[in-house]
PDB file of C-alpha atoms in Angstrom:
ATOM      1  CA  UNK A   1       9.600   0.468  -7.367  1.00 47.00           C
ATOM      2  CA  UNK A   2       6.241   2.088  -7.711  1.00 50.00           C
ATOM      3  CA  UNK A   3       3.641   1.868 -10.659  1.00 58.00           C
ATOM      4  CA  UNK A   4       0.109   3.395 -10.688  1.00 71.00           C
ATOM      5  CA  UNK A   5      -0.389   1.215 -13.717  1.00 91.00           C
ATOM      6  CA  UNK A   6      -1.848  -2.487 -13.876  1.00 97.00           C
ATOM      7  CA  UNK A   7       1.220  -4.734 -14.176  1.00 96.00           C
ATOM      8  CA  UNK A   8       1.850  -8.360 -13.517  1.00 97.00           C
ATOM      9  CA  UNK A   9       3.488  -9.678 -10.757  1.00 97.00           C
ATOM     10  CA  UNK A  10       4.504 -13.221  -9.171  1.00 96.00           C
ATOM     11  CA  UNK A  11       5.774 -15.361  -6.592  1.00 94.00           C
ATOM     12  CA  UNK A  12       5.847 -18.791  -4.670  1.00 90.00           C
ATOM     13  CA  UNK A  13       2.729 -17.787  -2.832  1.00 89.00           C
ATOM     14  CA  UNK A  14      -0.349 -15.221  -3.078  1.00 87.00           C
ATOM     15  CA  UNK A  15       1.599 -13.375  -0.012  1.00 89.00           C
ATOM     16  CA  UNK A  16       4.943 -11.937  -1.535  1.00 91.00           C
ATOM     17  CA  UNK A  17       5.354 -11.264  -5.050  1.00 93.00           C
ATOM     18  CA  UNK A  18       9.145 -11.397  -5.750  1.00 92.00           C
ATOM     19  CA  UNK A  19       8.843 -10.887  -9.581  1.00 94.00           C
ATOM     20  CA  UNK A  20       7.597  -7.848 -11.367  1.00 94.00           C
ATOM     21  CA  UNK A  21       6.456  -5.548 -12.604  1.00 95.00           C
ATOM     22  CA  UNK A  22       6.252  -6.789 -16.074  1.00 97.00           C
ATOM     23  CA  UNK A  23       3.966  -6.004 -18.823  1.00 96.00           C
ATOM     24  CA  UNK A  24       2.396  -9.425 -19.391  1.00 97.00           C
ATOM     25  CA  UNK A  25       1.550 -12.295 -17.581  1.00 96.00           C
ATOM     26  CA  UNK A  26       3.951 -14.553 -19.989  1.00 96.00           C
ATOM     27  CA  UNK A  27       6.793 -12.322 -18.906  1.00 97.00           C
ATOM     28  CA  UNK A  28       6.696 -12.832 -15.053  1.00 96.00           C
ATOM     29  CA  UNK A  29       6.012 -16.692 -15.694  1.00 94.00           C
ATOM     30  CA  UNK A  30       9.215 -16.920 -17.694  1.00 93.00           C
ATOM     31  CA  UNK A  31      11.141 -14.735 -15.190  1.00 94.00           C
ATOM     32  CA  UNK A  32       9.793 -17.100 -12.333  1.00 91.00           C
ATOM     33  CA  UNK A  33      10.776 -20.238 -14.399  1.00 90.00           C
ATOM     34  CA  UNK A  34      14.127 -19.014 -15.621  1.00 91.00           C
ATOM     35  CA  UNK A  35      14.732 -18.881 -11.671  1.00 89.00           C
ATOM     36  CA  UNK A  36      13.402 -22.032 -10.818  1.00 86.00           C
ATOM     37  CA  UNK A  37      10.776 -20.430  -8.515  1.00 81.00           C
ATOM     38  CA  UNK A  38       8.227 -23.004  -7.267  1.00 88.00           C
ATOM     39  CA  UNK A  39       9.766 -26.026  -8.756  1.00 90.00           C
ATOM     40  CA  UNK A  40       8.371 -29.500  -7.945  1.00 92.00           C
ATOM     41  CA  UNK A  41       7.830 -33.002  -9.287  1.00 91.00           C
ATOM     42  CA  UNK A  42       4.332 -33.986 -10.445  1.00 92.00           C
ATOM     43  CA  UNK A  43       2.767 -37.309  -9.770  1.00 92.00           C
ATOM     44  CA  UNK A  44       4.394 -38.637 -12.649  1.00 91.00           C
ATOM     45  CA  UNK A  45       7.809 -37.541 -11.815  1.00 90.00           C
ATOM     46  CA  UNK A  46       7.894 -34.739 -14.160  1.00 90.00           C
ATOM     47  CA  UNK A  47       9.610 -31.280 -13.064  1.00 92.00           C
ATOM     48  CA  UNK A  48       7.299 -28.436 -12.907  1.00 92.00           C
ATOM     49  CA  UNK A  49       7.338 -24.909 -12.083  1.00 92.00           C
ATOM     50  CA  UNK A  50       4.470 -23.467  -9.963  1.00 94.00           C
ATOM     51  CA  UNK A  51       3.929 -19.616  -9.683  1.00 95.00           C
ATOM     52  CA  UNK A  52       1.252 -17.466  -8.395  1.00 96.00           C
ATOM     53  CA  UNK A  53       0.451 -14.579 -10.820  1.00 97.00           C
ATOM     54  CA  UNK A  54      -1.348 -11.429 -10.233  1.00 97.00           C
ATOM     55  CA  UNK A  55      -2.097  -8.260 -11.937  1.00 97.00           C
ATOM     56  CA  UNK A  56      -1.819  -5.417  -9.489  1.00 96.00           C
ATOM     57  CA  UNK A  57      -1.346  -1.691  -9.255  1.00 95.00           C
ATOM     58  CA  UNK A  58       1.149   0.115  -6.586  1.00 93.00           C
ATOM     59  CA  UNK A  59      -0.361   3.463  -6.360  1.00 94.00           C
ATOM     60  CA  UNK A  60       1.537   6.130  -4.501  1.00 95.00           C
ATOM     61  CA  UNK A  61       0.446   7.071  -1.056  1.00 96.00           C
ATOM     62  CA  UNK A  62      -1.319  10.650  -0.648  1.00 96.00           C
ATOM     63  CA  UNK A  63      -0.235  11.769   2.927  1.00 96.00           C
ATOM     64  CA  UNK A  64      -3.502  13.820   3.382  1.00 95.00           C
ATOM     65  CA  UNK A  65      -5.543  10.405   3.065  1.00 94.00           C
ATOM     66  CA  UNK A  66      -3.558   9.095   6.231  1.00 94.00           C
ATOM     67  CA  UNK A  67      -3.353  11.987   8.645  1.00 91.00           C
ATOM     68  CA  UNK A  68      -6.819  11.278  10.322  1.00 88.00           C
ATOM     69  CA  UNK A  69      -9.700  13.752  10.034  1.00 90.00           C
ATOM     70  CA  UNK A  70     -10.302  16.860  11.969  1.00 91.00           C
ATOM     71  CA  UNK A  71     -11.957  15.123  14.843  1.00 90.00           C
ATOM     72  CA  UNK A  72      -9.225  13.032  15.526  1.00 92.00           C
ATOM     73  CA  UNK A  73      -6.509  15.836  14.912  1.00 91.00           C
ATOM     74  CA  UNK A  74      -8.510  17.735  17.645  1.00 91.00           C
ATOM     75  CA  UNK A  75      -8.720  14.860  19.916  1.00 91.00           C
ATOM     76  CA  UNK A  76      -4.834  14.492  19.837  1.00 92.00           C
ATOM     77  CA  UNK A  77      -4.320  18.294  20.173  1.00 91.00           C
ATOM     78  CA  UNK A  78      -6.629  17.830  23.318  1.00 91.00           C
ATOM     79  CA  UNK A  79      -4.562  14.970  24.669  1.00 90.00           C
ATOM     80  CA  UNK A  80      -1.638  16.651  24.163  1.00 92.00           C
ATOM     81  CA  UNK A  81      -2.773  19.740  26.113  1.00 91.00           C
ATOM     82  CA  UNK A  82      -3.798  17.680  29.080  1.00 87.00           C
ATOM     83  CA  UNK A  83      -0.697  15.847  29.090  1.00 86.00           C
ATOM     84  CA  UNK A  84       1.381  19.016  29.105  1.00 85.00           C
ATOM     85  CA  UNK A  85       2.364  21.600  31.812  1.00 83.00           C
ATOM     86  CA  UNK A  86       0.131  24.019  29.895  1.00 86.00           C
ATOM     87  CA  UNK A  87      -3.040  23.042  31.268  1.00 80.00           C
ATOM     88  CA  UNK A  88      -3.811  22.734  35.097  1.00 77.00           C
ATOM     89  CA  UNK A  89      -5.610  19.300  36.091  1.00 76.00           C
ATOM     90  CA  UNK A  90      -7.387  21.727  38.888  1.00 77.00           C
ATOM     91  CA  UNK A  91      -8.563  24.512  37.373  1.00 80.00           C
ATOM     92  CA  UNK A  92      -8.747  23.574  33.282  1.00 77.00           C
ATOM     93  CA  UNK A  93     -10.951  20.944  31.609  1.00 78.00           C
ATOM     94  CA  UNK A  94     -11.111  19.979  28.129  1.00 78.00           C
ATOM     95  CA  UNK A  95     -12.429  20.406  25.550  1.00 85.00           C
ATOM     96  CA  UNK A  96      -9.640  23.047  24.739  1.00 88.00           C
ATOM     97  CA  UNK A  97     -10.625  23.519  21.149  1.00 92.00           C
ATOM     98  CA  UNK A  98     -14.227  23.821  20.588  1.00 92.00           C
ATOM     99  CA  UNK A  99     -15.356  24.867  17.139  1.00 92.00           C
ATOM    100  CA  UNK A 100     -18.551  24.143  15.225  1.00 94.00           C
ATOM    101  CA  UNK A 101     -19.033  21.335  12.606  1.00 93.00           C
ATOM    102  CA  UNK A 102     -18.430  23.511   9.662  1.00 96.00           C
ATOM    103  CA  UNK A 103     -15.131  24.932  11.076  1.00 96.00           C
ATOM    104  CA  UNK A 104     -13.995  21.630  12.053  1.00 93.00           C
ATOM    105  CA  UNK A 105     -14.491  20.586   8.369  1.00 94.00           C
ATOM    106  CA  UNK A 106     -13.029  23.697   7.051  1.00 96.00           C
ATOM    107  CA  UNK A 107      -9.772  22.677   9.161  1.00 95.00           C
ATOM    108  CA  UNK A 108      -9.727  19.330   7.606  1.00 94.00           C
ATOM    109  CA  UNK A 109      -9.836  20.674   3.943  1.00 96.00           C
ATOM    110  CA  UNK A 110      -7.343  23.152   4.745  1.00 96.00           C
ATOM    111  CA  UNK A 111      -4.988  20.681   6.235  1.00 95.00           C
ATOM    112  CA  UNK A 112      -5.194  18.118   3.538  1.00 96.00           C
ATOM    113  CA  UNK A 113      -4.882  20.895   0.894  1.00 97.00           C
ATOM    114  CA  UNK A 114      -1.747  21.826   2.879  1.00 97.00           C
ATOM    115  CA  UNK A 115      -0.237  18.144   2.956  1.00 96.00           C
ATOM    116  CA  UNK A 116      -1.225  17.887  -0.920  1.00 97.00           C
ATOM    117  CA  UNK A 117       0.670  21.276  -1.566  1.00 98.00           C
ATOM    118  CA  UNK A 118       3.706  20.231   0.484  1.00 97.00           C
ATOM    119  CA  UNK A 119       3.950  16.717  -1.230  1.00 97.00           C
ATOM    120  CA  UNK A 120       3.487  18.273  -4.805  1.00 97.00           C
ATOM    121  CA  UNK A 121       6.216  21.064  -4.129  1.00 98.00           C
ATOM    122  CA  UNK A 122       8.898  18.404  -2.921  1.00 98.00           C
ATOM    123  CA  UNK A 123       7.989  16.123  -5.497  1.00 97.00           C
ATOM    124  CA  UNK A 124       7.537  13.510  -2.842  1.00 97.00           C
ATOM    125  CA  UNK A 125       6.250   9.982  -3.698  1.00 95.00           C
ATOM    126  CA  UNK A 126       5.373   7.615  -0.827  1.00 95.00           C
ATOM    127  CA  UNK A 127       4.934   3.964  -1.421  1.00 91.00           C
ATOM    128  CA  UNK A 128       4.697   0.696   0.376  1.00 91.00           C
ATOM    129  CA  UNK A 129       5.549  -2.969  -0.511  1.00 90.00           C
ATOM    130  CA  UNK A 130       1.724  -4.062  -0.738  1.00 92.00           C
ATOM    131  CA  UNK A 131      -0.519  -3.367  -3.577  1.00 94.00           C
ATOM    132  CA  UNK A 132      -3.117  -1.012  -3.888  1.00 94.00           C
ATOM    133  CA  UNK A 133      -5.408  -3.108  -6.002  1.00 95.00           C
ATOM    134  CA  UNK A 134      -5.244  -6.443  -7.646  1.00 96.00           C
ATOM    135  CA  UNK A 135      -7.120  -8.653  -9.941  1.00 97.00           C
ATOM    136  CA  UNK A 136      -6.773 -11.800 -12.034  1.00 97.00           C
ATOM    137  CA  UNK A 137      -5.109 -14.083  -9.400  1.00 97.00           C
ATOM    138  CA  UNK A 138      -4.099 -17.464 -10.924  1.00 97.00           C
ATOM    139  CA  UNK A 139      -1.746 -20.082  -9.941  1.00 96.00           C
ATOM    140  CA  UNK A 140       0.282 -21.119 -12.987  1.00 95.00           C
ATOM    141  CA  UNK A 141       1.998 -24.758 -13.590  1.00 94.00           C
ATOM    142  CA  UNK A 142       4.374 -24.861 -16.565  1.00 93.00           C
ATOM    143  CA  UNK A 143       7.042 -27.359 -17.485  1.00 89.00           C
ATOM    144  CA  UNK A 144      10.615 -26.803 -15.662  1.00 88.00           C
ATOM    145  CA  UNK A 145      12.658 -25.311 -18.521  1.00 83.00           C
ATOM    146  CA  UNK A 146      15.921 -26.537 -17.096  1.00 71.00           C
ATOM    147  CA  UNK A 147      15.187 -30.043 -16.476  1.00 65.00           C
ATOM    148  CA  UNK A 148      14.450 -33.187 -18.345  1.00 56.00           C
ATOM    149  CA  UNK A 149      11.101 -34.334 -18.151  1.00 48.00           C
TER     150      UNK A 149
END
C-alpha cells in the first residue's frame, strides 16, 4: 500500500506499523484495540491496550533519485571496461571516458530525465515498506475493549 498523503499508522513498537493507513488517529487506535495489540495489565490489574501511533507518508520512489550521479555512473563504466576483455592491462589505462564537468552534468540531467520519462510511460510506482516522512509519534494507552476491568 502506498500513499503520498499524511495518514495514521500504528503498531506494538515504533519500528513496525502493522495498522494503517487510516484517516484519523482514533481509527488506528480502535483497530489496534479491537485486535488486542499491545495488551497488558496495569499496576492495578486492569487490562489496557498500548499502541504506538504515528502520522506518516509513504511517497513513491523516483528511480532517477536512486541511480546515482554521473560521476558514480562514469566510475562504474570505467570499472566495467577495466574488468572486461575490451581493455588491455598492458596498453590501456583509465580514464576511458573523459569529459568536462558541464558534459558530466548534462549526462546526469539526461539520464534522470530518461528515467522519469520511462517510469511515467509505463505508469510504474515503486514503493518501500518504510515511511518517507513521519510526525506526531505517540504511545497511546486505552482500556482494553474486550476484557472486564
